[in-house]
Coordinates of C-alpha atoms in Angstrom, one line a residue:
M1 CA 52.5 107.1 170.5
S2 CA 52.1 110.9 170.6
N3 CA 53.0 113.1 167.7
Q4 CA 55.8 114.6 169.8
G5 CA 59.3 113.3 169.3
L6 CA 62.9 113.4 170.6
I7 CA 66.4 114.0 169.4
I8 CA 68.4 111.2 171.0
E9 CA 72.0 112.1 171.1
E10 CA 73.9 112.5 174.4
R11 CA 70.8 114.4 175.6
S12 CA 67.2 114.3 174.5
R13 CA 64.9 117.1 173.2
D14 CA 61.5 117.4 171.5
I15 CA 61.4 118.2 167.8
G16 CA 57.9 117.3 166.7
D17 CA 57.2 114.1 164.7
F18 CA 60.6 112.4 165.1
L19 CA 62.9 110.5 167.4
V20 CA 66.6 111.0 166.6
G21 CA 69.5 108.8 167.5
R22 CA 72.6 107.1 166.2
L23 CA 71.2 103.6 165.5
I24 CA 68.6 101.2 166.7
P25 CA 67.6 99.9 169.2
F26 CA 67.0 103.0 171.2
R27 CA 65.9 102.9 174.8
K28 CA 62.6 104.5 173.8
K29 CA 62.3 103.0 170.3
R30 CA 63.3 99.3 170.0
M31 CA 62.4 98.6 166.4
V32 CA 61.4 100.5 163.3
G33 CA 58.9 98.4 161.4
P34 CA 60.7 95.0 161.1
F35 CA 64.2 96.5 161.4
I36 CA 65.7 95.5 164.7
F37 CA 69.3 96.5 164.5
I38 CA 71.5 98.8 162.4
D39 CA 75.3 98.9 162.7
H40 CA 76.9 101.8 160.8
M41 CA 80.4 100.5 159.6
G42 CA 82.9 103.3 159.2
P43 CA 83.8 105.2 157.2
T44 CA 87.3 103.8 158.2
T45 CA 90.6 103.5 156.3
I46 CA 91.6 99.9 155.9
K47 CA 95.4 99.5 156.1
K48 CA 97.9 96.7 155.8
C49 CA 97.6 94.2 158.7
H50 CA 94.3 95.9 159.8
Y51 CA 91.9 94.2 157.4
M52 CA 88.3 93.4 158.3
D53 CA 87.8 89.9 159.6
V54 CA 84.5 89.0 161.3
D55 CA 85.0 85.4 162.3
Q56 CA 82.4 82.6 162.2
H57 CA 79.3 83.5 164.2
P58 CA 75.6 82.4 164.2
H59 CA 72.2 83.9 163.6
I60 CA 68.6 82.8 164.0
G61 CA 65.2 84.4 163.4
L62 CA 66.3 87.3 161.2
S63 CA 67.7 88.4 157.8
T64 CA 70.9 90.3 157.5
L65 CA 71.2 93.1 154.9
T66 CA 74.7 94.3 154.0
Y67 CA 74.9 97.5 152.0
M68 CA 78.3 99.0 151.2
L69 CA 78.8 102.7 150.3
E70 CA 82.6 102.3 149.9
G71 CA 84.9 99.3 149.9
E72 CA 84.2 95.6 149.4
L73 CA 83.6 92.6 151.6
M74 CA 83.6 88.8 151.0
H75 CA 80.7 87.0 152.6
K76 CA 80.9 83.2 153.3
D77 CA 78.2 81.1 155.0
S78 CA 77.3 77.6 156.1
I79 CA 74.9 77.1 153.2
G80 CA 77.8 77.3 150.8
T81 CA 77.6 81.0 149.7
N82 CA 80.8 82.7 148.7
Q83 CA 79.8 86.2 147.6
R84 CA 81.7 89.5 147.2
I85 CA 79.8 92.7 147.7
S86 CA 80.7 96.0 146.1
P87 CA 79.3 99.5 146.7
G88 CA 75.6 99.9 145.9
S89 CA 74.9 96.1 145.8
V90 CA 73.0 94.2 148.5
N91 CA 73.7 91.0 150.3
W92 CA 70.6 89.4 151.9
M93 CA 71.1 86.4 154.2
V94 CA 68.0 84.8 155.6
A95 CA 69.1 83.0 158.8
G96 CA 65.8 81.4 159.6
K97 CA 66.3 78.3 161.8
G98 CA 70.1 78.8 161.9
V99 CA 73.1 79.8 159.9
T100 CA 76.7 80.7 160.4
H101 CA 78.8 83.2 158.4
T102 CA 81.9 85.3 158.1
E103 CA 82.7 88.8 156.6
R104 CA 86.2 89.5 155.5
T105 CA 88.3 91.9 153.3
P106 CA 88.7 90.1 149.9
N107 CA 92.1 88.4 149.4
D108 CA 93.0 90.5 146.4
L109 CA 92.6 93.7 148.5
R110 CA 95.1 92.4 151.1
N111 CA 98.0 93.8 149.2
G112 CA 99.2 96.6 151.5
S113 CA 97.2 99.4 149.8
E114 CA 94.8 101.6 151.7
F115 CA 91.1 102.0 151.0
T116 CA 87.9 103.2 152.7
A117 CA 85.3 100.8 154.1
H118 CA 81.9 102.3 154.7
G119 CA 78.5 100.7 154.9
Y120 CA 75.6 99.4 156.9
Q121 CA 75.0 96.0 158.5
I122 CA 71.3 95.6 159.2
W123 CA 69.1 93.0 160.9
V124 CA 65.5 92.6 159.8
A125 CA 63.3 90.4 162.1
L126 CA 61.4 87.6 160.4
P127 CA 57.6 87.2 160.8
K128 CA 56.8 84.8 163.6
E129 CA 55.5 82.1 161.3
L130 CA 58.8 82.2 159.2
E131 CA 61.3 82.3 162.1
E132 CA 62.4 78.7 161.4
I133 CA 62.5 78.6 157.6
K134 CA 65.4 77.1 155.8
P135 CA 68.4 79.6 155.5
E136 CA 68.7 81.4 152.1
F137 CA 71.1 83.9 150.6
H138 CA 70.5 86.4 147.8
H139 CA 72.7 89.0 146.1
I140 CA 71.4 91.8 144.0
D141 CA 73.8 93.9 141.9
N142 CA 73.6 97.6 142.0
K143 CA 72.5 97.8 138.3
D144 CA 69.4 95.6 139.1
L145 CA 68.0 97.8 141.8
P146 CA 65.4 100.4 140.9
Y147 CA 67.0 103.8 140.3
W148 CA 65.5 107.2 139.4
T149 CA 66.2 110.9 139.7
D150 CA 64.2 114.0 140.5
D151 CA 66.1 117.1 139.4
E152 CA 69.5 116.8 141.2
T153 CA 68.3 114.2 143.6
S154 CA 68.9 110.5 143.0
F155 CA 67.0 107.5 144.5
R156 CA 67.8 103.8 144.7
L157 CA 65.3 101.3 146.2
I158 CA 67.4 98.8 148.1
A159 CA 64.7 96.6 149.5
G160 CA 60.9 96.4 149.6
K161 CA 58.4 98.9 148.2
G162 CA 58.4 102.6 148.0
Y163 CA 57.7 105.5 145.6
G164 CA 55.6 103.3 143.4
K165 CA 58.5 100.8 142.8
E166 CA 59.6 97.4 144.1
S167 CA 63.1 96.0 144.7
P168 CA 63.8 92.5 143.4
L169 CA 65.2 91.6 146.8
P170 CA 63.0 88.7 148.2
V171 CA 61.9 90.1 151.5
H172 CA 59.4 88.5 153.9
S173 CA 57.4 91.4 155.3
E174 CA 56.1 94.9 154.3
L175 CA 59.2 97.0 154.5
F176 CA 61.4 99.5 152.5
M177 CA 64.9 100.8 152.3
V178 CA 65.7 103.7 150.0
D179 CA 69.1 105.4 149.4
V180 CA 68.7 109.2 148.6
T181 CA 71.4 111.7 147.6
A182 CA 70.7 115.4 146.9
K183 CA 73.2 117.6 145.2
S184 CA 71.1 120.8 145.9
R185 CA 68.5 121.7 148.4
Y186 CA 65.5 119.3 148.1
T187 CA 62.2 118.8 149.8
L188 CA 61.8 115.0 150.3
K189 CA 58.2 113.8 150.1
I190 CA 57.4 110.9 152.4
K191 CA 53.6 111.0 153.0
G192 CA 51.9 108.6 150.6
E193 CA 55.2 107.2 149.3
L194 CA 56.3 104.9 152.1
Q195 CA 54.1 102.7 154.4
G196 CA 54.6 102.1 158.1
E197 CA 57.1 103.5 160.5
I198 CA 60.0 105.5 159.0
G199 CA 63.6 105.8 159.9
I200 CA 66.1 108.2 158.3
C201 CA 69.9 107.7 158.6
I202 CA 71.8 110.8 157.8
V203 CA 75.0 109.5 156.1
K204 CA 76.3 112.9 154.9
G205 CA 75.2 116.5 155.1
A206 CA 72.2 117.7 157.1
I207 CA 68.4 117.8 157.0
E208 CA 65.7 120.1 158.3
A209 CA 62.7 118.5 160.0
C210 CA 60.1 120.0 162.3
D211 CA 62.0 123.3 162.5
D212 CA 65.2 121.5 163.6
R213 CA 68.5 120.9 161.8
I214 CA 70.0 117.4 162.3
E215 CA 73.5 116.6 161.0
A216 CA 75.2 113.5 159.7
G217 CA 75.8 110.7 162.3
N218 CA 72.3 110.9 163.6
M219 CA 69.1 108.9 162.9
L220 CA 65.5 110.1 163.0
V221 CA 62.6 107.8 163.6
S222 CA 59.1 109.0 162.7
K223 CA 56.5 108.3 165.3
T224 CA 53.7 108.6 162.8
E225 CA 53.2 106.9 159.4
D226 CA 52.6 110.2 157.8
S227 CA 55.5 112.3 159.0
C228 CA 56.1 115.8 157.9
A229 CA 58.2 116.4 154.8
I230 CA 61.9 116.9 155.4
I231 CA 64.4 119.2 153.6
L232 CA 67.7 117.9 152.5
E233 CA 70.5 120.5 152.4
P234 CA 72.9 120.5 149.4
N235 CA 75.2 117.5 149.2
T236 CA 73.2 115.4 151.6
H237 CA 72.9 111.6 151.6
V238 CA 70.3 109.8 153.6
I239 CA 68.9 106.3 153.9
L240 CA 65.2 105.8 154.5
F241 CA 64.1 102.5 156.1
G242 CA 61.1 101.0 158.0
G243 CA 57.8 99.4 157.3
L244 CA 54.8 97.8 159.1
P245 CA 55.6 96.7 162.7
F246 CA 54.9 93.2 163.9
P247 CA 52.2 92.6 166.5
E248 CA 54.5 90.5 168.7
E249 CA 57.6 91.6 170.6
R250 CA 61.0 90.2 169.8
H251 CA 63.7 88.9 172.2
I252 CA 67.3 89.4 171.3
Y253 CA 70.4 87.8 172.8
W254 CA 73.7 88.5 171.0
N255 CA 73.0 87.5 167.3
F256 CA 69.8 85.6 168.1
V257 CA 66.4 87.1 167.5
S258 CA 63.1 85.3 168.2
T259 CA 59.6 85.7 169.6
S260 CA 60.4 82.7 171.8
L261 CA 62.8 82.7 174.7
E262 CA 63.0 78.9 174.5
K263 CA 64.3 79.1 171.0
I264 CA 67.0 81.6 172.0
E265 CA 68.1 79.3 174.9
T266 CA 68.3 76.4 172.5
A267 CA 70.4 78.4 170.0
K268 CA 72.8 79.4 172.8
Q269 CA 73.4 75.8 173.8
L270 CA 73.9 74.7 170.2
W271 CA 76.5 77.4 169.7
K272 CA 78.3 76.7 172.9
N273 CA 78.4 73.0 172.0
K274 CA 79.6 73.8 168.5
E275 CA 76.6 72.1 166.9
F276 CA 75.6 74.9 164.5
P277 CA 76.3 74.4 160.8
K278 CA 79.8 75.6 159.9
V279 CA 81.4 77.6 157.1
T280 CA 83.5 75.2 154.9
D281 CA 87.2 75.4 155.4
D282 CA 86.9 77.9 158.3
N283 CA 87.8 76.9 161.8
T284 CA 87.3 80.3 163.5
Y285 CA 84.8 80.5 166.3
V286 CA 83.4 83.5 168.2
P287 CA 82.5 82.4 171.7
L288 CA 79.0 83.0 173.1
P289 CA 79.3 86.2 175.3
E290 CA 78.2 85.5 178.8
P291 CA 76.6 86.7 181.0
M292 CA 74.4 88.8 178.8
K293 CA 70.9 90.1 179.3
I294 CA 68.1 89.1 176.9
M295 CA 66.5 92.3 175.6
N296 CA 62.9 92.6 174.7
K297 CA 62.1 94.7 171.6
K298 CA 58.9 96.3 170.7
S299 CA 58.4 98.6 167.8

């Protein structure tokens, strides 16, 4: 790829080393390292009778990473997990050959009070040779993640390796995810600190990159491993993510990710026939959406 980039909003424009957009996949940038999908949840006010209830649905060939900035969720899955997630902690579900799960507002928060829910639901593709591993679940508390500061800027390493540190989250490929908050203007060094392709979600505030100013609600994707340094304006919050890309393309249909179209077709039939493993004491079922085009994802 060339060193020229784009801002992908409603229109596109060149800004140098970066692609910018709201979430992946982009039309011109399908994956960032092994990261294949990012869903920005909120911020939204949760009110009485409007709680978050994501019913039972399946996954194959990927790991889901849930990271909350505000609010809490209860995760339940078909391997017996029942785990609450609070702000700053990480839920990591390895779907492998197949798993089913739900995400809901915890029962004790369904009391009529209002609160804000804000976070990220992320899919990380598994290496080809690990796509059919046995499902796993891991939860890492906020206090157990590497945390450090530089002047008035704080860093938390959510997953993988970066800035000479390593997260305890058991990932399956070379990747990173770093939460960065700057109280005052700060030049963020990337070169030599992170390996592979680099994405930057602007959660709050704005950054300056390649002589352009990009505000919250956008995402930049570096088209080079050694991108230029970026400047965080005061009171800016960003999340860095990415890593080494896989050599093979990925296919995606609904919640299924695989290097094999045949495996996706098999998963579709299993879900339609209600033959996936189930969450205990939960009879909800999200139907397979049809018709739906299988998308091919390259980094």
